[in-house]
XYZ file of C-alpha atoms in Angstrom:
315
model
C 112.470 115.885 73.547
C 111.664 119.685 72.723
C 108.122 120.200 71.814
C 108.907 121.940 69.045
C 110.631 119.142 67.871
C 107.537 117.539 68.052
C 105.440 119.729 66.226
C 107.949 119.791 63.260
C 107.834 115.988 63.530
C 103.552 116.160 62.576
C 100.786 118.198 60.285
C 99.034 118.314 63.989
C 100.070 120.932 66.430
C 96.879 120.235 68.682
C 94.041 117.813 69.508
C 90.436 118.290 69.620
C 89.346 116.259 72.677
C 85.383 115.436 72.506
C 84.674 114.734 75.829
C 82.343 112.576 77.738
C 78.983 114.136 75.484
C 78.837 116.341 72.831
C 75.149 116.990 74.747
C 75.482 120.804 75.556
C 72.747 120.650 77.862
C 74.443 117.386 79.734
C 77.729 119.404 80.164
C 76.985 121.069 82.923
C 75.817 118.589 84.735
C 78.712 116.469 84.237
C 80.733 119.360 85.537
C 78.995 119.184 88.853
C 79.261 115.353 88.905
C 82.900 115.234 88.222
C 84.033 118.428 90.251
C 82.396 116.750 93.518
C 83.643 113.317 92.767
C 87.507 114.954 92.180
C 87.026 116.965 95.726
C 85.525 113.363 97.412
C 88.412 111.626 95.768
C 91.144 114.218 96.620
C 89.946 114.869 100.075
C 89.504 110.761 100.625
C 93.175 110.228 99.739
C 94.553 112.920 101.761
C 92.149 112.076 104.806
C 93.773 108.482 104.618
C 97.182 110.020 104.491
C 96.915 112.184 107.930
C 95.383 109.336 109.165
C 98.548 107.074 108.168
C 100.970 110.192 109.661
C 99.462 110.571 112.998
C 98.221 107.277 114.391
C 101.407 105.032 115.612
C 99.434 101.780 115.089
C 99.560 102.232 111.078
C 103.225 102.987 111.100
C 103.747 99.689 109.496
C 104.759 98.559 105.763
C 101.075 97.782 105.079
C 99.804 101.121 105.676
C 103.085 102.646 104.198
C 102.138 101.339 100.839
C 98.628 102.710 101.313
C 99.800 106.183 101.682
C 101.633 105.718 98.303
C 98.621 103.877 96.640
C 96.989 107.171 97.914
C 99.359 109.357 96.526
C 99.034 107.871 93.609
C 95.347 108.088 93.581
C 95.724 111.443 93.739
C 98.090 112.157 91.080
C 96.087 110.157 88.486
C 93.016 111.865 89.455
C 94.381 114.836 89.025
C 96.036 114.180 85.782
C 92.925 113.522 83.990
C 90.005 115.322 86.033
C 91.013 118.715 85.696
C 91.569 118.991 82.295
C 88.571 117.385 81.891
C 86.485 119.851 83.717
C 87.818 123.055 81.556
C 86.896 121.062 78.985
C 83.297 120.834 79.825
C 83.067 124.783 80.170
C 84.725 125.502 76.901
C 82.727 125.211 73.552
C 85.656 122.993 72.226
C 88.174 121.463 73.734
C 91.745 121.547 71.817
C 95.167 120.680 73.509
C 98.646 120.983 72.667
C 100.154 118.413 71.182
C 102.918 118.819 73.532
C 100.186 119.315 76.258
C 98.488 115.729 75.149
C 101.717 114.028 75.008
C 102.195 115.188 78.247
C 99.096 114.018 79.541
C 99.575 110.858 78.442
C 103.235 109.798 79.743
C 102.397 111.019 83.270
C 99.218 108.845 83.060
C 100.575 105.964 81.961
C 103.839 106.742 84.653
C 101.459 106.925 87.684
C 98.821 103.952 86.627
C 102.304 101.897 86.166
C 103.632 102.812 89.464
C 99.972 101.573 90.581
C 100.382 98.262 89.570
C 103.178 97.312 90.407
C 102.433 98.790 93.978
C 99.398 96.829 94.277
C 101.698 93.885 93.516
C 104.114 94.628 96.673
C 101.227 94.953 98.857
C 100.517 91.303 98.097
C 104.018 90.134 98.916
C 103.184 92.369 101.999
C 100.757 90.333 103.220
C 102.252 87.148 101.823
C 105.021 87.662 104.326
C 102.843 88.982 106.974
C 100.862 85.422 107.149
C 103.031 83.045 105.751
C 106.390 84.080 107.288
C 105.279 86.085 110.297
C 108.435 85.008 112.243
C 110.724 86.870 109.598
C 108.675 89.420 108.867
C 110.096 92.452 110.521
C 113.467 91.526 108.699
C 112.305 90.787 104.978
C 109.836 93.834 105.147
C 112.281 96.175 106.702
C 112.169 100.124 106.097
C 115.158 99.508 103.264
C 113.142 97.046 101.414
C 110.140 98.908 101.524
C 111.837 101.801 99.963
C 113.586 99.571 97.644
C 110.055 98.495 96.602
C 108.913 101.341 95.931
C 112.169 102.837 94.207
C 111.559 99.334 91.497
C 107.914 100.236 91.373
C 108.675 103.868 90.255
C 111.631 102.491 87.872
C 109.956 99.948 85.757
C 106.634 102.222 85.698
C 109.291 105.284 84.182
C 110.612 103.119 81.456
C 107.055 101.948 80.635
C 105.777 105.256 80.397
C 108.772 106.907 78.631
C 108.793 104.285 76.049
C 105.292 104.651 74.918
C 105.601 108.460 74.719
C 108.514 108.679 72.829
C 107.114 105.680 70.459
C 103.729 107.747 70.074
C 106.043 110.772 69.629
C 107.623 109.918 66.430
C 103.770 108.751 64.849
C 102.837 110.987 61.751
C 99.176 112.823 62.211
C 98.657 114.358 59.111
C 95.081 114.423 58.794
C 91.883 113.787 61.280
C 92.959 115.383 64.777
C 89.635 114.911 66.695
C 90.019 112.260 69.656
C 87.420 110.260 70.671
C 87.425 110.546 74.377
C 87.910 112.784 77.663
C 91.828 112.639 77.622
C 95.270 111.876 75.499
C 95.963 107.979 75.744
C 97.547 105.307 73.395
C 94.520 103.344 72.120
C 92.579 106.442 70.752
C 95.807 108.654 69.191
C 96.642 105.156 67.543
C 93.296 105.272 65.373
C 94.681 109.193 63.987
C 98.116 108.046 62.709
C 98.689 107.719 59.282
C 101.856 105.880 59.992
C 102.626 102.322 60.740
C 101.867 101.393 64.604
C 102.983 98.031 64.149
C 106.158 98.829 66.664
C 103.525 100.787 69.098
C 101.328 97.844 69.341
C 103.970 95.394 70.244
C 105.366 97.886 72.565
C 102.105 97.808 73.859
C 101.728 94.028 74.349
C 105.127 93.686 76.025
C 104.149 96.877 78.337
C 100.613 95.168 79.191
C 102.769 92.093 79.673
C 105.660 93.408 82.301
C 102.511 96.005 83.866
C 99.687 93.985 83.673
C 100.596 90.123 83.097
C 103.750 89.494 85.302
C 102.253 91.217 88.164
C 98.734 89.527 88.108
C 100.782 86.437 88.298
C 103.077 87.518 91.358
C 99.371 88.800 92.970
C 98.086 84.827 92.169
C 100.432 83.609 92.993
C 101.035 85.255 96.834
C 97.235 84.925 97.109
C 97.290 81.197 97.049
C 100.031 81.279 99.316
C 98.195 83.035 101.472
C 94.895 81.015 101.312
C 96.707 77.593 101.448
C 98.054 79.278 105.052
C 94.834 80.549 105.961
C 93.123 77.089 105.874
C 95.305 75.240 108.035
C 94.827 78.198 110.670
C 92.556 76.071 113.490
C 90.045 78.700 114.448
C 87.202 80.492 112.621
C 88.382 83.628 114.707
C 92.155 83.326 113.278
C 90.949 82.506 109.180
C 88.618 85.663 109.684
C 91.211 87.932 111.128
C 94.164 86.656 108.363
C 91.486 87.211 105.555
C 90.436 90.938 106.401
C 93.613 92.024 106.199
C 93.803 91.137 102.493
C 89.718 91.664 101.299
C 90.647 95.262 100.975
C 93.614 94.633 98.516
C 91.976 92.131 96.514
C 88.983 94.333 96.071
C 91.197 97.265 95.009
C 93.478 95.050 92.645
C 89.797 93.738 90.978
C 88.766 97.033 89.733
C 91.723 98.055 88.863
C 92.942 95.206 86.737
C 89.878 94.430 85.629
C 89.044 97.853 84.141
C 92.387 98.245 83.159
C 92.746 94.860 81.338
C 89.573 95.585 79.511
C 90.438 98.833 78.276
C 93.952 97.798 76.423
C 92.897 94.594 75.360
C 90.604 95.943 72.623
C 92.544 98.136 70.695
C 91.506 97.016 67.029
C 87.267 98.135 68.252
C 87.327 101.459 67.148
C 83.601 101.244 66.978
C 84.134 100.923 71.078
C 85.611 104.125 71.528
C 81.880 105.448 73.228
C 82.282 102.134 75.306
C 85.667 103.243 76.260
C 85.038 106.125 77.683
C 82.935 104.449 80.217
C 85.745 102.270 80.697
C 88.026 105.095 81.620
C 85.696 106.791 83.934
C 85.764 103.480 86.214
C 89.342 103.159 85.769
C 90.467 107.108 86.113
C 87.784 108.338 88.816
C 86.102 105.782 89.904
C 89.007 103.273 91.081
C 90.637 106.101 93.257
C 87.920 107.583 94.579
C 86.415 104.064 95.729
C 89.678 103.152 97.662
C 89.963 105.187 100.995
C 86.128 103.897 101.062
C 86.936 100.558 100.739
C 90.124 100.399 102.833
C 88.754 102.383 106.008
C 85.331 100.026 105.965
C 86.257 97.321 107.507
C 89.458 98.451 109.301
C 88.671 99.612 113.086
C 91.757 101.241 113.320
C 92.067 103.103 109.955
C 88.492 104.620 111.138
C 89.919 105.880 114.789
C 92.364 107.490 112.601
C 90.514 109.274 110.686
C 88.232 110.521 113.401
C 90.984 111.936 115.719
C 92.057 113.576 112.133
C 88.307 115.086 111.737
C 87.848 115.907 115.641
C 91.767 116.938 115.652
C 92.426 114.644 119.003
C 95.595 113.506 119.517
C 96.259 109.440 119.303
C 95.985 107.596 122.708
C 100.071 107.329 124.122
């Protein structure tokens, strides 16, 4: 849709964003915070990448769908952050209302393509321990694409829906958003049109992005554990359940944060609360997971050494 279109469509041709703190003093302070925490959180992702590309020993579906959970991490990051930060400089912070729509379908396109990611890394591993024998065959490069090409498709539609359902809301009066960037539960609160259809779009989005794939996760998890336990020797369960501790941590905060955020969309009084919620789920989230994937992982952390030192992997 044309933004003009849009801006015909509405009395609002911009938002006034207010930020983390309308505390001029705590700005720049924040700045520093959140500029160093977008460099650790860019650099992390991209560190994991090379370390994916030039070790042979993580050329395997696993680590594929890490370096797209890291691209990913890095496009949500930077979807949010930036715009954030010229924010804090500037005395007030007013987007486009093409600019917020914007914001908002490509944040809502890369946190779907997130979930449902995090949900074929548990089939991953699913197959990995329960059906080692087929493995190679059922995870083959073709499904693994194919994966990620459904991921990306049902994460599209989400996203696309929900922007062109916000895009036809009236906002003829208040234009001052309560938080650091453009999302749903906030731009709801300054319609002064019906978002009856928007909130059940918004229950059967949390349901195919957040419900369905919490249940697939469960679901491969018990799997998983039920194998586990009949494995004989301490050595064996350890092994089979470090492979997955990363994962589950990741999916944790990320549902969890996630979950919390959408589920309390009639609390405008929360909106402060919110934007706590959004700095775990936004910064946070990404910039925790190259930390918590290369902890444990002996091989992800030879990787990223010869990437640091610039040695070449061992033939």
């Amino acid at each position: 849709m044309d933004p003009g279109a849009w801006g015909n469509r509405t009395g609002v041709t911009e938002f006034i964003l207010l930020g983390l703190t309308g505390n001029r003093g705590l700005q720049p302070i924040l700045f520093v915070i959140f500029f160093f925490a977008y460099l650790i959180t860019v650099g992390g992702n991209f560190s994991i990448l090379a370390a994916i590309f030039v070790e042979p020993k993580l050329h395997t579906p696993m680590y594929y769908f890490l370096g797209n959970l890291s691209l990913l991490d890095i496009g949500c990051i930077t979807v949010t952050v930036p715009p954030m930060l010229v924010c804090l400089l500037a005395s007030q912070c007013r987007v486009p209302y093409a600019a917020c729509i914007s914001q908002l379908f490509f944040f809502h396109l890369l946190a779907g393509v997130d979930c449902h990611l995090l949900t074929a890394m548990a089939y991953d591993r699913y197959l990995a321990i329960c059906r080692p024998l087929t493995y190679s065959t059922r995870m083959s490069r073709e499904v693994q694409g194919a994966l990620v090409g459904i991921c990306c498709t049902v994460s599209f539609i989400n996203a696309l829906t929900h922007t062109v359902a916000v895009s036809v809301l009236d906002f003829c009066g208040p234009n001052v958003v309560n938080h650091f960037y453009c999302d749903l539960p906030p731009l709801f609160q300054l319609s002064c049109s019906s978002i009856h259809l928007n909130g059940q779009l918004l229950f059967v989005g949390a349901t195919f992005m957040g419900v369905i794939p919490m249940i697939l996760i469960s679901v491969s998890y018990a799997h998983i554990a039920a194998a586990v336990l009949r494995i004989r020797s301490s050595e064996g369960r350890k092994k089979a359940f470090s492979t997955c501790g990363s994962h589950l941590t990741v999916v944790c905060i990320f549902y969890g944060t996630g979950f919390f955020s959408y589920m309390r969309l009639g609390s405008v009084s929360a909106s402060d609360k919110d934007k706590g919620i959004g700095i775990l789920n936004t910064i946070l989230s990404p910039m925790l997971n190259p930390v918590i994937y290369s902890l444990r992982n002996p091989d992800v952390q030879g990787a990223l050494k010869r990437v640091l030192t610039g040695k070449r992997p061992p033939a």
